[in-house]
PDB file of C-alpha atoms and ligand atoms in Angstrom:
ATOM      1  CA  MET O   1       0.061   0.051  -0.119  1.00  0.00           C
ATOM      2  CA  GLN O   2       1.394   3.513  -0.966  1.00  0.00           C
ATOM      3  CA  PRO O   3       2.154   5.646   2.069  1.00  0.00           C
ATOM      4  CA  VAL O   4      -0.030   8.812   2.465  1.00  0.00           C
ATOM      5  CA  VAL O   5       2.482  11.721   1.680  1.00  0.00           C
ATOM      6  CA  ALA O   6       1.326  14.851   3.584  1.00  0.00           C
ATOM      7  CA  SER O   7       2.978  18.232   4.659  1.00  0.00           C
ATOM      8  CA  GLN O   8       0.052  18.476   7.287  1.00  0.00           C
ATOM      9  CA  ILE O   9      -0.875  16.247   9.961  1.00  0.00           C
ATOM     10  CA  PRO O  10      -3.246  13.682   8.581  1.00  0.00           C
ATOM     11  CA  GLY O  11      -6.426  12.762  10.579  1.00  0.00           C
ATOM     12  CA  GLU O  12      -5.223   9.108  10.936  1.00  0.00           C
ATOM     13  CA  LEU O  13      -2.009   9.779  12.260  1.00  0.00           C
ATOM     14  CA  ARG O  14      -3.544  12.535  14.804  1.00  0.00           C
ATOM     15  CA  ARG O  15      -5.882  10.104  15.911  1.00  0.00           C
ATOM     16  CA  LEU O  16      -3.265   7.377  16.475  1.00  0.00           C
ATOM     17  CA  PHE O  17      -0.922  10.046  18.129  1.00  0.00           C
ATOM     18  CA  GLY O  18      -3.757  10.673  20.574  1.00  0.00           C
ATOM     19  CA  ALA O  19      -4.501   7.013  21.410  1.00  0.00           C
ATOM     20  CA  ALA O  20      -0.984   5.450  21.512  1.00  0.00           C
ATOM     21  CA  ARG O  21       0.801   4.353  24.705  1.00  0.00           C
ATOM     22  CA  ARG O  22       4.039   2.934  23.454  1.00  0.00           C
ATOM     23  CA  VAL O  23       6.041   5.051  20.755  1.00  0.00           C
ATOM     24  CA  LEU O  24       9.493   4.624  19.315  1.00  0.00           C
ATOM     25  CA  VAL O  25      11.290   7.591  17.756  1.00  0.00           C
ATOM     26  CA  LEU O  26      14.547   6.928  15.451  1.00  0.00           C
ATOM     27  CA  THR O  27      16.340  10.002  14.715  1.00  0.00           C
ATOM     28  CA  GLY O  28      19.399  10.547  12.382  1.00  0.00           C
ATOM     29  CA  ALA O  29      21.432  13.752  11.498  1.00  0.00           C
ATOM     30  CA  GLY O  30      18.481  15.448   9.889  1.00  0.00           C
ATOM     31  CA  VAL O  31      16.904  16.005  13.267  1.00  0.00           C
ATOM     32  CA  SER O  32      19.809  18.079  14.073  1.00  0.00           C
ATOM     33  CA  ALA O  33      20.060  20.093  10.789  1.00  0.00           C
ATOM     34  CA  GLU O  34      17.901  23.076  11.918  1.00  0.00           C
ATOM     35  CA  SER O  35      20.341  23.309  14.913  1.00  0.00           C
ATOM     36  CA  GLY O  36      23.155  23.901  12.378  1.00  0.00           C
ATOM     37  CA  VAL O  37      24.676  20.507  12.505  1.00  0.00           C
ATOM     38  CA  PRO O  38      25.949  19.430   9.080  1.00  0.00           C
ATOM     39  CA  THR O  39      24.190  16.040   7.840  1.00  0.00           C
ATOM     40  CA  PHE O  40      26.266  13.328   6.003  1.00  0.00           C
ATOM     41  CA  ARG O  41      24.732  11.581   3.053  1.00  0.00           C
ATOM     42  CA  GLY O  42      24.200  14.985   1.473  1.00  0.00           C
ATOM     43  CA  GLY O  43      27.959  14.755   0.767  1.00  0.00           C
ATOM     44  CA  GLY O  44      27.623  11.165  -0.583  1.00  0.00           C
ATOM     45  CA  ASP O  45      31.327   9.831  -0.682  1.00  0.00           C
ATOM     46  CA  ALA O  46      32.566  13.409  -0.703  1.00  0.00           C
ATOM     47  CA  ALA O  47      35.503  14.028   1.483  1.00  0.00           C
ATOM     48  CA  VAL O  48      34.721  15.299   4.948  1.00  0.00           C
ATOM     49  CA  TRP O  49      38.170  15.631   6.408  1.00  0.00           C
ATOM     50  CA  LYS O  50      41.703  15.725   5.226  1.00  0.00           C
ATOM     51  CA  GLY O  51      40.432  14.486   1.689  1.00  0.00           C
ATOM     52  CA  LEU O  52      38.861  11.447   3.458  1.00  0.00           C
ATOM     53  CA  PRO O  53      35.236  10.435   2.951  1.00  0.00           C
ATOM     54  CA  PHE O  54      32.878  10.066   6.194  1.00  0.00           C
ATOM     55  CA  ASP O  55      32.769   6.182   6.415  1.00  0.00           C
ATOM     56  CA  VAL O  56      36.789   6.121   6.018  1.00  0.00           C
ATOM     57  CA  ILE O  57      37.620   8.710   8.624  1.00  0.00           C
ATOM     58  CA  THR O  58      35.003   7.051  10.943  1.00  0.00           C
ATOM     59  CA  SER O  59      36.520   3.543  10.633  1.00  0.00           C
ATOM     60  CA  LEU O  60      38.418   1.126  12.840  1.00  0.00           C
ATOM     61  CA  THR O  61      41.209   0.898  10.203  1.00  0.00           C
ATOM     62  CA  MET O  62      41.649   4.722  10.461  1.00  0.00           C
ATOM     63  CA  VAL O  63      42.000   4.412  14.322  1.00  0.00           C
ATOM     64  CA  GLU O  64      44.613   1.813  13.965  1.00  0.00           C
ATOM     65  CA  ARG O  65      46.380   3.539  11.238  1.00  0.00           C
ATOM     66  CA  ASP O  66      46.308   7.254  12.411  1.00  0.00           C
ATOM     67  CA  LEU O  67      44.359   7.898  15.516  1.00  0.00           C
ATOM     68  CA  SER O  68      45.567  11.674  15.700  1.00  0.00           C
ATOM     69  CA  VAL O  69      43.674  12.440  12.296  1.00  0.00           C
ATOM     70  CA  VAL O  70      40.693  10.911  13.651  1.00  0.00           C
ATOM     71  CA  TRP O  71      40.812  13.014  16.779  1.00  0.00           C
ATOM     72  CA  GLU O  72      41.269  16.116  14.723  1.00  0.00           C
ATOM     73  CA  TRP O  73      37.921  15.315  12.933  1.00  0.00           C
ATOM     74  CA  PHE O  74      36.017  14.670  16.214  1.00  0.00           C
ATOM     75  CA  ASP O  75      37.628  17.565  17.976  1.00  0.00           C
ATOM     76  CA  TYR O  76      36.701  19.685  14.940  1.00  0.00           C
ATOM     77  CA  ARG O  77      32.917  18.435  15.275  1.00  0.00           C
ATOM     78  CA  ARG O  78      32.944  19.075  19.032  1.00  0.00           C
ATOM     79  CA  GLY O  79      34.025  22.552  18.330  1.00  0.00           C
ATOM     80  CA  VAL O  80      31.188  23.097  15.753  1.00  0.00           C
ATOM     81  CA  LEU O  81      28.700  21.756  18.404  1.00  0.00           C
ATOM     82  CA  GLU O  82      29.793  23.821  21.280  1.00  0.00           C
ATOM     83  CA  SER O  83      27.697  26.758  20.252  1.00  0.00           C
ATOM     84  CA  LEU O  84      24.625  24.775  18.903  1.00  0.00           C
ATOM     85  CA  LYS O  85      21.366  24.497  20.627  1.00  0.00           C
ATOM     86  CA  PRO O  86      18.472  21.812  20.323  1.00  0.00           C
ATOM     87  CA  ASN O  87      15.713  22.735  17.924  1.00  0.00           C
ATOM     88  CA  ALA O  88      11.964  22.552  18.118  1.00  0.00           C
ATOM     89  CA  ALA O  89      12.155  18.911  16.871  1.00  0.00           C
ATOM     90  CA  HIS O  90      14.532  17.729  19.868  1.00  0.00           C
ATOM     91  CA  ASP O  91      12.245  19.979  22.268  1.00  0.00           C
ATOM     92  CA  THR O  92       9.083  18.250  21.050  1.00  0.00           C
ATOM     93  CA  ILE O  93      10.332  14.918  21.263  1.00  0.00           C
ATOM     94  CA  ALA O  94      11.543  15.645  24.775  1.00  0.00           C
ATOM     95  CA  ARG O  95       8.099  16.609  25.746  1.00  0.00           C
ATOM     96  CA  TRP O  96       6.642  13.392  24.455  1.00  0.00           C
ATOM     97  CA  GLN O  97       8.466  11.339  27.339  1.00  0.00           C
ATOM     98  CA  GLU O  98       5.775  12.861  29.637  1.00  0.00           C
ATOM     99  CA  ARG O  99       2.904  12.048  27.211  1.00  0.00           C
ATOM    100  CA  PHE O 100       3.304   8.372  26.515  1.00  0.00           C
ATOM    101  CA  ASP O 101       3.571   5.426  29.033  1.00  0.00           C
ATOM    102  CA  GLN O 102       6.628   4.130  26.993  1.00  0.00           C
ATOM    103  CA  LEU O 103       8.572   6.621  24.769  1.00  0.00           C
ATOM    104  CA  THR O 104      11.652   5.023  23.452  1.00  0.00           C
ATOM    105  CA  LEU O 105      14.073   7.554  21.767  1.00  0.00           C
ATOM    106  CA  VAL O 106      16.788   5.875  19.727  1.00  0.00           C
ATOM    107  CA  THR O 107      19.260   8.033  18.012  1.00  0.00           C
ATOM    108  CA  GLN O 108      22.192   7.456  15.318  1.00  0.00           C
ATOM    109  CA  ASN O 109      23.470  11.009  16.414  1.00  0.00           C
ATOM    110  CA  VAL O 110      26.448  11.350  18.573  1.00  0.00           C
ATOM    111  CA  ASP O 111      25.795  15.202  18.968  1.00  0.00           C
ATOM    112  CA  GLY O 112      24.079  14.877  22.521  1.00  0.00           C
ATOM    113  CA  LEU O 113      21.268  17.358  21.393  1.00  0.00           C
ATOM    114  CA  HIS O 114      18.431  15.234  22.690  1.00  0.00           C
ATOM    115  CA  HIS O 115      19.903  15.247  26.035  1.00  0.00           C
ATOM    116  CA  ALA O 116      20.445  18.802  25.710  1.00  0.00           C
ATOM    117  CA  ALA O 117      16.674  19.241  25.249  1.00  0.00           C
ATOM    118  CA  GLY O 118      15.816  17.314  28.026  1.00  0.00           C
ATOM    119  CA  SER O 119      15.238  13.823  26.748  1.00  0.00           C
ATOM    120  CA  ARG O 120      16.113  11.128  29.279  1.00  0.00           C
ATOM    121  CA  ASP O 121      17.141   7.304  28.765  1.00  0.00           C
ATOM    122  CA  VAL O 122      18.330   8.192  25.078  1.00  0.00           C
ATOM    123  CA  ILE O 123      19.489   5.143  23.360  1.00  0.00           C
ATOM    124  CA  GLU O 124      22.548   6.338  21.601  1.00  0.00           C
ATOM    125  CA  ILE O 125      23.147   3.440  19.390  1.00  0.00           C
ATOM    126  CA  HIS O 126      26.289   4.985  17.848  1.00  0.00           C
ATOM    127  CA  GLY O 127      27.699   6.571  20.832  1.00  0.00           C
ATOM    128  CA  SER O 128      28.489   9.839  21.929  1.00  0.00           C
ATOM    129  CA  ILE O 129      31.167  12.558  20.647  1.00  0.00           C
ATOM    130  CA  TRP O 130      31.320  13.772  24.319  1.00  0.00           C
ATOM    131  CA  HIS O 131      32.877  10.568  25.577  1.00  0.00           C
ATOM    132  CA  ALA O 132      36.322   8.792  25.004  1.00  0.00           C
ATOM    133  CA  ARG O 133      37.053   5.193  25.537  1.00  0.00           C
ATOM    134  CA  CYS O 134      40.497   3.614  26.442  1.00  0.00           C
ATOM    135  CA  ILE O 135      41.668   1.431  23.502  1.00  0.00           C
ATOM    136  CA  SER O 136      42.934  -1.325  25.789  1.00  0.00           C
ATOM    137  CA  CYS O 137      40.926  -1.503  28.923  1.00  0.00           C
ATOM    138  CA  GLY O 138      37.774   0.076  27.658  1.00  0.00           C
ATOM    139  CA  SER O 139      37.449   2.644  30.372  1.00  0.00           C
ATOM    140  CA  ARG O 140      35.147   5.529  29.322  1.00  0.00           C
ATOM    141  CA  PHE O 141      35.535   9.142  30.224  1.00  0.00           C
ATOM    142  CA  GLU O 142      33.435  12.363  29.618  1.00  0.00           C
ATOM    143  CA  ILE O 143      34.996  15.000  27.345  1.00  0.00           C
ATOM    144  CA  PRO O 144      34.221  18.443  28.939  1.00  0.00           C
ATOM    145  CA  ARG O 145      32.257  21.013  26.811  1.00  0.00           C
ATOM    146  CA  GLN O 146      35.013  23.638  27.368  1.00  0.00           C
ATOM    147  CA  GLY O 147      38.801  22.744  27.830  1.00  0.00           C
ATOM    148  CA  GLN O 148      41.021  19.845  27.000  1.00  0.00           C
ATOM    149  CA  ARG O 149      39.958  16.275  26.276  1.00  0.00           C
ATOM    150  CA  PRO O 150      41.876  13.785  28.219  1.00  0.00           C
ATOM    151  CA  GLU O 151      44.913  12.314  26.321  1.00  0.00           C
ATOM    152  CA  THR O 152      45.587   8.994  27.935  1.00  0.00           C
ATOM    153  CA  CYS O 153      43.710   6.497  30.071  1.00  0.00           C
ATOM    154  CA  PHE O 154      43.644   7.349  33.851  1.00  0.00           C
ATOM    155  CA  ALA O 155      43.201   3.679  34.603  1.00  0.00           C
ATOM    156  CA  CYS O 156      45.876   2.009  32.509  1.00  0.00           C
ATOM    157  CA  GLY O 157      47.754   4.801  30.606  1.00  0.00           C
ATOM    158  CA  ASP O 158      46.856   3.594  27.174  1.00  0.00           C
ATOM    159  CA  ARG O 159      45.528   5.755  24.298  1.00  0.00           C
ATOM    160  CA  LEU O 160      41.888   6.889  24.200  1.00  0.00           C
ATOM    161  CA  ARG O 161      39.692   6.835  21.130  1.00  0.00           C
ATOM    162  CA  PRO O 162      36.279   8.318  20.499  1.00  0.00           C
ATOM    163  CA  ASP O 163      33.635   6.670  22.255  1.00  0.00           C
ATOM    164  CA  VAL O 164      31.483   6.270  19.031  1.00  0.00           C
ATOM    165  CA  VAL O 165      30.655   3.201  16.919  1.00  0.00           C
ATOM    166  CA  LEU O 166      32.945   3.201  13.896  1.00  0.00           C
ATOM    167  CA  PHE O 167      31.716   1.488  10.635  1.00  0.00           C
ATOM    168  CA  SER O 168      32.263  -2.353  10.914  1.00  0.00           C
ATOM    169  CA  GLU O 169      32.153  -2.213  14.577  1.00  0.00           C
ATOM    170  CA  ILE O 170      29.363  -3.646  16.657  1.00  0.00           C
ATOM    171  CA  LEU O 171      27.057  -1.315  18.571  1.00  0.00           C
ATOM    172  CA  PRO O 172      27.151  -0.713  22.248  1.00  0.00           C
ATOM    173  CA  ALA O 173      26.195  -4.025  24.364  1.00  0.00           C
ATOM    174  CA  GLY O 174      22.578  -4.370  24.739  1.00  0.00           C
ATOM    175  CA  ALA O 175      21.751  -0.892  22.893  1.00  0.00           C
ATOM    176  CA  PHE O 176      20.402  -2.450  19.725  1.00  0.00           C
ATOM    177  CA  GLU O 177      18.798  -5.429  21.492  1.00  0.00           C
ATOM    178  CA  LEU O 178      16.848  -3.069  23.621  1.00  0.00           C
ATOM    179  CA  ALA O 179      15.844  -0.759  20.694  1.00  0.00           C
ATOM    180  CA  ALA O 180      14.761  -3.812  18.845  1.00  0.00           C
ATOM    181  CA  GLN O 181      12.542  -5.258  21.681  1.00  0.00           C
ATOM    182  CA  ARG O 182      10.885  -1.747  22.070  1.00  0.00           C
ATOM    183  CA  ALA O 183      10.552  -1.502  18.136  1.00  0.00           C
ATOM    184  CA  SER O 184       8.777  -4.914  18.239  1.00  0.00           C
ATOM    185  CA  GLU O 185       6.453  -3.547  21.079  1.00  0.00           C
ATOM    186  CA  CYS O 186       5.420  -0.120  20.023  1.00  0.00           C
ATOM    187  CA  GLU O 187       2.207   1.061  18.308  1.00  0.00           C
ATOM    188  CA  LEU O 188       3.608   3.967  16.626  1.00  0.00           C
ATOM    189  CA  CYS O 189       6.963   4.584  15.037  1.00  0.00           C
ATOM    190  CA  PHE O 190       8.512   7.825  13.915  1.00  0.00           C
ATOM    191  CA  VAL O 191      11.505   7.957  11.713  1.00  0.00           C
ATOM    192  CA  VAL O 192      12.862  11.347  11.802  1.00  0.00           C
ATOM    193  CA  GLY O 193      15.695  12.739   9.702  1.00  0.00           C
ATOM    194  CA  THR O 194      17.502   9.718   8.611  1.00  0.00           C
ATOM    195  CA  SER O 195      18.540   8.476   5.236  1.00  0.00           C
ATOM    196  CA  ALA O 196      17.909   4.843   6.491  1.00  0.00           C
ATOM    197  CA  ILE O 197      20.854   3.511   4.910  1.00  0.00           C
ATOM    198  CA  VAL O 198      23.091   2.605   7.809  1.00  0.00           C
ATOM    199  CA  TYR O 199      22.441  -0.867   9.308  1.00  0.00           C
ATOM    200  CA  PRO O 200      21.440  -2.209  11.837  1.00  0.00           C
ATOM    201  CA  ALA O 201      19.884   1.284  12.916  1.00  0.00           C
ATOM    202  CA  ALA O 202      17.731   1.034   9.638  1.00  0.00           C
ATOM    203  CA  ALA O 203      16.438  -2.268  10.633  1.00  0.00           C
ATOM    204  CA  LEU O 204      14.360  -0.862  13.628  1.00  0.00           C
ATOM    205  CA  PRO O 205      11.505   0.578  11.630  1.00  0.00           C
ATOM    206  CA  GLU O 206      11.295  -2.668   9.704  1.00  0.00           C
ATOM    207  CA  ILE O 207      11.054  -4.552  12.892  1.00  0.00           C
ATOM    208  CA  ALA O 208       8.316  -2.108  14.350  1.00  0.00           C
ATOM    209  CA  LYS O 209       6.176  -2.430  10.976  1.00  0.00           C
ATOM    210  CA  ALA O 210       6.616  -6.287  10.961  1.00  0.00           C
ATOM    211  CA  ASN O 211       4.982  -6.186  14.340  1.00  0.00           C
ATOM    212  CA  GLY O 212       2.078  -4.153  13.390  1.00  0.00           C
ATOM    213  CA  ALA O 213       3.238  -0.654  14.082  1.00  0.00           C
ATOM    214  CA  TYR O 214       2.095   2.434  12.412  1.00  0.00           C
ATOM    215  CA  LEU O 215       5.115   3.928  10.569  1.00  0.00           C
ATOM    216  CA  CYS O 216       5.586   7.724  10.040  1.00  0.00           C
ATOM    217  CA  GLU O 217       8.725   9.149   8.217  1.00  0.00           C
ATOM    218  CA  VAL O 218       9.459  12.795   8.796  1.00  0.00           C
ATOM    219  CA  ASN O 219      11.928  13.954   6.078  1.00  0.00           C
ATOM    220  CA  PRO O 220      11.875  16.567   3.289  1.00  0.00           C
ATOM    221  CA  GLU O 221      13.047  13.710   0.928  1.00  0.00           C
ATOM    222  CA  ARG O 222      12.147   9.973   0.165  1.00  0.00           C
ATOM    223  CA  THR O 223      14.277   7.455   1.624  1.00  0.00           C
ATOM    224  CA  PRO O 224      14.597   3.462   1.146  1.00  0.00           C
ATOM    225  CA  LEU O 225      12.301   3.070   3.923  1.00  0.00           C
ATOM    226  CA  SER O 226       9.503   5.415   2.524  1.00  0.00           C
ATOM    227  CA  ASP O 227       7.438   2.546   0.684  1.00  0.00           C
ATOM    228  CA  LEU O 228       7.295   0.407   3.994  1.00  0.00           C
ATOM    229  CA  CYS O 229       5.786   3.805   5.812  1.00  0.00           C
ATOM    230  CA  ASP O 230       2.148   4.428   6.358  1.00  0.00           C
ATOM    231  CA  VAL O 231       2.478   8.255   6.171  1.00  0.00           C
ATOM    232  CA  LEU O 232       5.466  10.386   4.976  1.00  0.00           C
ATOM    233  CA  LEU O 233       5.439  13.940   6.526  1.00  0.00           C
ATOM    234  CA  THR O 234       7.250  15.774   3.699  1.00  0.00           C
ATOM    235  CA  GLY O 235       9.286  18.514   5.342  1.00  0.00           C
ATOM    236  CA  LYS O 236      11.374  19.807   8.203  1.00  0.00           C
ATOM    237  CA  ALA O 237      11.141  17.887  11.499  1.00  0.00           C
ATOM    238  CA  GLY O 238      11.267  21.312  13.390  1.00  0.00           C
ATOM    239  CA  GLU O 239       8.483  22.404  11.607  1.00  0.00           C
ATOM    240  CA  LEU O 240       6.289  19.415  11.466  1.00  0.00           C
ATOM    241  CA  LEU O 241       6.698  17.648  14.794  1.00  0.00           C
ATOM    242  CA  PRO O 242       5.324  20.457  16.960  1.00  0.00           C
ATOM    243  CA  ARG O 243       2.371  20.478  14.887  1.00  0.00           C
ATOM    244  CA  LEU O 244       1.309  17.158  16.387  1.00  0.00           C
ATOM    245  CA  ASN O 245       1.112  18.538  19.965  1.00  0.00           C
TER     246      ASN O 245
HETATM  247  C1  BV8 D 301      27.996  -3.327  12.030  1.00  0.00           C
HETATM  248  C2  BV8 D 301      28.931   7.211  14.469  1.00  0.00           C
HETATM  249  C3  BV8 D 301      28.418  -5.590  12.664  1.00  0.00           C
HETATM  250  C4  BV8 D 301      30.282   8.047  14.192  1.00  0.00           C
HETATM  251  C5  BV8 D 301      28.173   6.138  12.534  1.00  0.00           C
HETATM  252  C6  BV8 D 301      23.696  -4.412   6.009  1.00  0.00           C
HETATM  253  C7  BV8 D 301      23.520  -3.879   4.907  1.00  0.00           C
HETATM  254  C8  BV8 D 301      24.615  -3.177   4.353  1.00  0.00           C
HETATM  255  C9  BV8 D 301      25.735  -2.754   5.061  1.00  0.00           C
HETATM  256  C10 BV8 D 301      25.697  -3.135   6.253  1.00  0.00           C
HETATM  257  C11 BV8 D 301      24.694  -4.068   6.811  1.00  0.00           C
HETATM  258  N1  BV8 D 301      25.148  -4.570   8.080  1.00  0.00           N
HETATM  259  C12 BV8 D 301      26.284  -3.718   8.451  1.00  0.00           C
HETATM  260  C13 BV8 D 301      26.829  -2.984   7.429  1.00  0.00           C
HETATM  261  C14 BV8 D 301      27.804  -2.052   7.425  1.00  0.00           C
HETATM  262  C15 BV8 D 301      27.744  -0.727   7.761  1.00  0.00           C
HETATM  263  C16 BV8 D 301      26.693  -0.017   6.982  1.00  0.00           C
HETATM  264  O1  BV8 D 301      25.445  -0.038   7.511  1.00  0.00           O
HETATM  265  N2  BV8 D 301      27.130   0.616   5.968  1.00  0.00           N
HETATM  266  C17 BV8 D 301      26.016   1.503   5.162  1.00  0.00           C
HETATM  267  C18 BV8 D 301      27.077   2.641   4.583  1.00  0.00           C
HETATM  268  C19 BV8 D 301      25.556   0.720   3.946  1.00  0.00           C
HETATM  269  N3  BV8 D 301      27.265  -0.813   9.340  1.00  0.00           N
HETATM  270  C20 BV8 D 301      28.209  -0.947  10.169  1.00  0.00           C
HETATM  271  O2  BV8 D 301      29.264  -0.885  10.034  1.00  0.00           O
HETATM  272  C21 BV8 D 301      27.627  -0.952  11.586  1.00  0.00           C
HETATM  273  N4  BV8 D 301      28.197  -2.029  12.392  1.00  0.00           N
HETATM  274  O3  BV8 D 301      27.190  -3.507  11.425  1.00  0.00           O
HETATM  275  O4  BV8 D 301      28.744  -4.157  12.891  1.00  0.00           O
HETATM  276  C22 BV8 D 301      29.159  -5.798  11.686  1.00  0.00           C
HETATM  277  C23 BV8 D 301      30.597  -5.785  11.671  1.00  0.00           C
HETATM  278  C24 BV8 D 301      31.385  -6.272  10.449  1.00  0.00           C
HETATM  279  C25 BV8 D 301      30.811  -6.463   9.371  1.00  0.00           C
HETATM  280  C26 BV8 D 301      29.509  -6.364   9.090  1.00  0.00           C
HETATM  281  C27 BV8 D 301      28.653  -6.162  10.342  1.00  0.00           C
HETATM  282  C28 BV8 D 301      27.992   0.419  12.370  1.00  0.00           C
HETATM  283  C29 BV8 D 301      27.415   1.533  11.709  1.00  0.00           C
HETATM  284  C30 BV8 D 301      27.610   2.773  12.616  1.00  0.00           C
HETATM  285  C31 BV8 D 301      28.689   3.733  12.013  1.00  0.00           C
HETATM  286  N5  BV8 D 301      28.851   4.838  12.926  1.00  0.00           N
HETATM  287  N6  BV8 D 301      28.178   7.085  13.335  1.00  0.00           N
HETATM  288  C32 BV8 D 301      29.988   9.283  13.700  1.00  0.00           C
HETATM  289  O5  BV8 D 301      28.734   9.841  13.628  1.00  0.00           O
HETATM  290  O6  BV8 D 301      30.846  10.117  13.639  1.00  0.00           O
HETATM  291  S1  BV8 D 301      27.028   6.075  11.356  1.00  0.00           S
HETATM  292  C33 BV8 D 301      26.470   7.740  10.820  1.00  0.00           C
HETATM  293  O7  BV8 D 301      26.123   7.550   9.471  1.00  0.00           O
HETATM  294  C34 BV8 D 301      25.448   8.191  11.782  1.00  0.00           C
HETATM  295  O8  BV8 D 301      25.360   7.708  13.182  1.00  0.00           O
HETATM  296  C35 BV8 D 301      24.192   7.705  10.816  1.00  0.00           C
HETATM  297  O9  BV8 D 301      23.832   6.426  11.358  1.00  0.00           O
HETATM  298  C36 BV8 D 301      24.788   7.891   9.552  1.00  0.00           C
HETATM  299  C37 BV8 D 301      24.277   8.948   8.928  1.00  0.00           C
HETATM  300  O10 BV8 D 301      23.100   8.604   8.378  1.00  0.00           O
HETATM  301  P1  BV8 D 301      21.796   9.892   8.845  1.00  0.00           P
HETATM  302  O11 BV8 D 301      22.032  10.020  10.392  1.00  0.00           O
HETATM  303  O12 BV8 D 301      20.493   9.178   8.481  1.00  0.00           O
HETATM  304  O13 BV8 D 301      22.286  11.123   8.252  1.00  0.00           O
HETATM  305  P2  BV8 D 301      22.270  11.476   6.651  1.00  0.00           P
HETATM  306  O14 BV8 D 301      22.925  12.632   6.308  1.00  0.00           O
HETATM  307  O15 BV8 D 301      22.506  10.237   5.678  1.00  0.00           O
HETATM  308  O16 BV8 D 301      20.608  11.772   6.335  1.00  0.00           O
HETATM  309  C38 BV8 D 301      20.147  12.860   6.865  1.00  0.00           C
HETATM  310  C39 BV8 D 301      18.606  12.808   6.319  1.00  0.00           C
HETATM  311  O17 BV8 D 301      17.997  13.768   7.033  1.00  0.00           O
HETATM  312  C40 BV8 D 301      18.513  12.819   5.060  1.00  0.00           C
HETATM  313  O18 BV8 D 301      17.400  11.875   4.474  1.00  0.00           O
HETATM  314  C41 BV8 D 301      17.803  14.190   4.845  1.00  0.00           C
HETATM  315  O19 BV8 D 301      16.890  14.389   3.821  1.00  0.00           O
HETATM  316  C42 BV8 D 301      17.216  14.485   6.056  1.00  0.00           C
HETATM  317  N7  BV8 D 301      16.727  15.921   6.517  1.00  0.00           N
HETATM  318  C43 BV8 D 301      17.878  16.833   6.149  1.00  0.00           C
HETATM  319  N8  BV8 D 301      17.291  18.121   6.912  1.00  0.00           N
HETATM  320  C44 BV8 D 301      16.123  17.589   7.717  1.00  0.00           C
HETATM  321  C45 BV8 D 301      15.887  16.185   7.400  1.00  0.00           C
HETATM  322  N9  BV8 D 301      14.938  15.470   7.908  1.00  0.00           N
HETATM  323  C46 BV8 D 301      14.178  16.216   8.779  1.00  0.00           C
HETATM  324  N10 BV8 D 301      14.164  17.658   8.995  1.00  0.00           N
HETATM  325  C47 BV8 D 301      15.382  18.209   8.583  1.00  0.00           C
HETATM  326  N11 BV8 D 301      15.282  19.644   8.752  1.00  0.00           N
END
């Protein structure tokens, strides 16, 4: 069945939104675009740092080959994020945690803006740019908003790496399993600002749909997931999500 394509909130979605008790929200870089955070796919395989494409600079191979250039890339991104604030999409999703019995927020973003908007228990399935992890003992350390990031592990003295999931790395223990469990239980699933290309994250809405959930995609563009959706809200998340309240 073809999805309903709308730039206003269709009645069916508004009715289900009013009645739902268990809701899952999956977000990607697009939810932070209106805060000024650059998205990824727009650049395809274009170089993002020192002539290196995103999925090369963000890979385990790169950490093993040249950790310092990987840190340069993440230091640059933290620098960009320092002055940026959550937008109306982050704020709206944060308010939903009071509205539904079970609101599960799963993000692919490492920017921490959902937390900054007041969302609790965010499942950051690709990690956080505000944490570093020891390459050998795995100890994790917060990276301060201002000031120096820790260079070496306070526990064993080995080098630290960004505590994010790099390509061909498995996701944080339990994070995907919990997200998949919640996806299988939800009645309503929102997919907001993701190109739905990176797996296993992109499998979550498929799991939700397979278990009978109503699927709503919020994106100015179509994605490989669009045909599976019940409704496509075509536009910007910061403009469309607040209209649901
Ligand atoms: C793994 C952290 C086990 C770091 C990231 C199955 C099929 C094919 C490939 C694979 C597969 N399974 C595994 C793979 C390999 C790989 C993968 O998926 N590759 C892709 C490229 C095909 N997956 C992995 O490697 C994963 N690990 O599977 O481990 C394993 C191990 C070995 C071998 C096999 C399996 C780990 C993936 C995680 C990598 N880390 N991030 C960092 O951020 O620096 S991924 C990173 O890229 C993001 O977290 C995010 O997931 C992705 C970017 O996608 P989006 O967030 O969606 O952003 P994008 O720019 O693409 O799109 C933005 C969208 O927003 C657009 O649609 C746009 O239209 C829209 N938009 C713009 N403005 C707005 C908007 N929407 C709403 N409002 C707006 N205002």
